[in-house]
């Protein structure tokens, strides 16, 4: 073919397409339309012919909706054969009706039970689902002509179901809408009522007025009942009968849509009034590649004749006129389309339906977009590409000339890895326009998927990233949370489906604000330096932020944010030139708990080279909310140890961290003695450390095994466990530390068999007793130290300035404590 001829005919085709409005869906084949109006919106429920089909191999049903009759939003396929466990094939014609706030979708499909066709019913709470099989079995099963259900709910609330090919069956529905009231009847067909007698009475070769075939549509208007149907055998036209009651007697009225060039040997109609107009939905084979098994829904506007009869209606390419405009200010789904070429749509469980399969030259037209008298400044869109992306050119009124906006879309790492992009808009865009989205990019490959778009009259908000830095506790490559110079944390989280999001940081819950793209943001008050746990509350459910490394804290998997100190925090950070020890994860079997356990063991850098040397050991415990990993993650103990050992302030030592066996926050059982409850809580730990852990460590590592070379310390509840382990076993420990120790109501004179009552003995046995806490917490540490000192006990007290019950207190306590060990 001559290239000029080809280009000329393509241009003609394009010019035709630019004015076409039928079929109303171009992204897939749609069949057997069933319109319904709900809440000011017109929905059309359709069947779905497969691409390149050679029969009605239909798998699912689809839903589209509009408020202006020209832009149709694709709601995907909320109902499929799989919804009905008793069915296995042929998702054929169907109709959805609303009753008492529920949506009943009557379908026909092939039944496994009867090996014939059956009527089923699905129910949902919204017009777009989700839907489920309402009764778990067919409503009516067992014959090849049980197809094409149509339902009318009359003004008195009674519901009627018609179906059949070539017989017409009918039944009354019970008020529950999911069971049949009484018998199923076969409608008597006569020349007067339907143009021909019952199928078995028809004389072969005889010409009848008409022949009922299939696809009934029952409706009522101004007190008159209408039964529209596909007629004439194949190829089908649309004819109708009228009656004064829902069950007849019917009078044949003639054709509505005569046989014509629709490209499909079936036709199937649905009729509805909307916004003051009457609309006739039908299907043709007119979408490119379509035909008898590749049908597409179309719509025409018509006026009833003054006597309530139908006029003749012909299929057109132009379709219907708009009855509304579309606002571009606010998120518009990309699958809201007046006309498109080359594109498909796909569903996603989170973001809903999106436009896919975009190649260079494909486009979407959206009609009647009303920009008002103040032009937008920005165009914003959500797109995703697993390849190299492409360009979205936005045109007003026709493709060509200067685009009003051009959006470059790079690869985003996946076909559903959505990112929001924006660009400026030509300042002249006011009034009502048809908008075209033209996909541009490398030829011959998929470019990008397109989820939604909007125009905005607002200037872009300044990018917070310029004045903040990503938290060091974020997983690699993730930008949020971020911290600013005032130590405020900026959180941003993508949750387009969520209705409420909060961030719980340092015990305060901050409400997050959602933007049009589905991103939620919040900024905290200035935070204290150091490490803090935080959580997201998504619609009331507490979850860890997937952007953060996770830390075991608060008795669960938590997110954490490190608010950086200045160089005063260098002691807990790895330093250049400092030899680094190792933190090992060791598995061992505990006879006490009859289970394998894990402990973390720090060995100093020189442990690897000083092969003959044996080392003293510090047993270091976490608090009530953490586990054995706490000290080597949020606690940074290995860096504290490395730095102190390298500077000579501290003896090289092994540090062992195990689980304190605390499983949930301490909560004494009602009516029980609190002290006894405390003793029960994590009680297995005492046997573990004394009988399993210490022997295992002494067997496995080059340790010094005498009491003079063994220390124990712990934070918060770990301080309690330290006192309860070490004080009754001073034959095993000679250095003791508590950091914010949970030691309440202790009678110093009598506790631990009166260990403090003989100060001289205690001071001889215990080489160093350290009690630290934060200045902003009130754990009674200072009072206990004062009491001990009054009794003559040598006790060191340390108060961490400006910190509360938090990791910075405990990092500082560790730094103060370990230089005094084993000297
Ligand atoms: O779509 C499958 C069948 O084709 C329908 O059930 C009939 O009405 C005809 O349109």
PDB file of N, CA and C and ligand atoms in Angstrom, residues 31-32 49 56 58 91-93 108 147-148 214-215 236 266-268 283 295, ligand 1:
ATOM      1  N   UNK A  31     -20.594  -6.171  26.635  1.00  0.00           N
ATOM      2  CA  UNK A  31     -21.806  -6.711  25.994  1.00  0.00           C
ATOM      3  C   UNK A  31     -23.027  -6.510  26.891  1.00  0.00           C
ATOM      4  N   UNK A  32     -24.182  -6.787  26.361  1.00  0.00           N
ATOM      5  CA  UNK A  32     -25.415  -6.978  27.120  1.00  0.00           C
ATOM      6  C   UNK A  32     -25.622  -5.902  28.198  1.00  0.00           C
ATOM      7  N   UNK A  49     -16.774  -9.729  26.499  1.00  0.00           N
ATOM      8  CA  UNK A  49     -16.246 -10.697  25.526  1.00  0.00           C
ATOM      9  C   UNK A  49     -14.724 -10.698  25.598  1.00  0.00           C
ATOM     10  N   UNK A  56     -19.022 -17.220  22.917  1.00  0.00           N
ATOM     11  CA  UNK A  56     -19.265 -16.343  24.074  1.00  0.00           C
ATOM     12  C   UNK A  56     -18.541 -16.917  25.290  1.00  0.00           C
ATOM     13  N   UNK A  58     -17.194 -16.063  28.052  1.00  0.00           N
ATOM     14  CA  UNK A  58     -17.137 -14.840  28.866  1.00  0.00           C
ATOM     15  C   UNK A  58     -16.847 -15.213  30.322  1.00  0.00           C
ATOM     16  N   UNK A  91     -20.227 -16.375  31.519  1.00  0.00           N
ATOM     17  CA  UNK A  91     -20.776 -15.259  32.299  1.00  0.00           C
ATOM     18  C   UNK A  91     -21.583 -14.391  31.336  1.00  0.00           C
ATOM     19  N   UNK A  92     -22.830 -14.764  31.145  1.00  0.00           N
ATOM     20  CA  UNK A  92     -23.656 -14.120  30.113  1.00  0.00           C
ATOM     21  C   UNK A  92     -24.484 -12.976  30.705  1.00  0.00           C
ATOM     22  N   UNK A  93     -25.527 -12.586  29.983  1.00  0.00           N
ATOM     23  CA  UNK A  93     -26.206 -11.320  30.274  1.00  0.00           C
ATOM     24  C   UNK A  93     -26.741 -11.242  31.712  1.00  0.00           C
ATOM     25  N   UNK A 108     -26.634 -14.883  34.566  1.00  0.00           N
ATOM     26  CA  UNK A 108     -26.825 -16.264  34.125  1.00  0.00           C
ATOM     27  C   UNK A 108     -25.465 -16.819  33.773  1.00  0.00           C
ATOM     28  N   UNK A 147     -31.420 -18.103  30.459  1.00  0.00           N
ATOM     29  CA  UNK A 147     -30.414 -17.044  30.312  1.00  0.00           C
ATOM     30  C   UNK A 147     -31.107 -15.684  30.323  1.00  0.00           C
ATOM     31  N   UNK A 148     -30.249 -14.656  30.489  1.00  0.00           N
ATOM     32  CA  UNK A 148     -30.650 -13.255  30.322  1.00  0.00           C
ATOM     33  C   UNK A 148     -31.704 -12.777  31.319  1.00  0.00           C
ATOM     34  N   UNK A 214     -34.409 -13.497  22.713  1.00  0.00           N
ATOM     35  CA  UNK A 214     -33.707 -13.554  24.007  1.00  0.00           C
ATOM     36  C   UNK A 214     -33.562 -12.141  24.563  1.00  0.00           C
ATOM     37  N   UNK A 215     -32.757 -12.011  25.639  1.00  0.00           N
ATOM     38  CA  UNK A 215     -32.367 -10.705  26.159  1.00  0.00           C
ATOM     39  C   UNK A 215     -33.532  -9.819  26.556  1.00  0.00           C
ATOM     40  N   UNK A 236     -30.063 -10.478  15.101  1.00  0.00           N
ATOM     41  CA  UNK A 236     -31.144  -9.988  15.946  1.00  0.00           C
ATOM     42  C   UNK A 236     -31.382  -8.490  15.766  1.00  0.00           C
ATOM     43  N   UNK A 266     -25.832 -10.718  17.457  1.00  0.00           N
ATOM     44  CA  UNK A 266     -26.740 -10.562  18.591  1.00  0.00           C
ATOM     45  C   UNK A 266     -26.929  -9.078  18.861  1.00  0.00           C
ATOM     46  N   UNK A 267     -28.021  -8.784  19.533  1.00  0.00           N
ATOM     47  CA  UNK A 267     -28.190  -7.448  20.092  1.00  0.00           C
ATOM     48  C   UNK A 267     -28.858  -7.650  21.444  1.00  0.00           C
ATOM     49  N   UNK A 268     -28.726  -6.688  22.313  1.00  0.00           N
ATOM     50  CA  UNK A 268     -29.231  -6.855  23.681  1.00  0.00           C
ATOM     51  C   UNK A 268     -29.371  -5.450  24.233  1.00  0.00           C
ATOM     52  N   UNK A 283     -25.726  -3.307  22.012  1.00  0.00           N
ATOM     53  CA  UNK A 283     -24.339  -3.598  21.672  1.00  0.00           C
ATOM     54  C   UNK A 283     -24.157  -3.848  20.186  1.00  0.00           C
ATOM     55  N   UNK A 295     -18.136  -7.905  21.142  1.00  0.00           N
ATOM     56  CA  UNK A 295     -19.174  -6.875  21.063  1.00  0.00           C
ATOM     57  C   UNK A 295     -18.852  -5.690  21.981  1.00  0.00           C
TER      58      UNK A 295
HETATM   59  O1  LIG B   1     -23.604 -12.362  25.846  1.00  0.00           O
HETATM   60  C1  LIG B   1     -24.007 -13.705  25.769  1.00  0.00           C
HETATM   61  C2  LIG B   1     -25.376 -13.803  25.189  1.00  0.00           C
HETATM   62  O2  LIG B   1     -25.434 -13.167  23.934  1.00  0.00           O
HETATM   63  C3  LIG B   1     -26.419 -13.093  25.985  1.00  0.00           C
HETATM   64  O3  LIG B   1     -26.780 -13.777  27.107  1.00  0.00           O
HETATM   65  C4  LIG B   1     -27.468 -12.907  24.954  1.00  0.00           C
HETATM   66  O4  LIG B   1     -28.470 -12.008  25.275  1.00  0.00           O
HETATM   67  C5  LIG B   1     -26.649 -12.484  23.779  1.00  0.00           C
HETATM   68  O5  LIG B   1     -26.402 -11.122  23.807  1.00  0.00           O
END
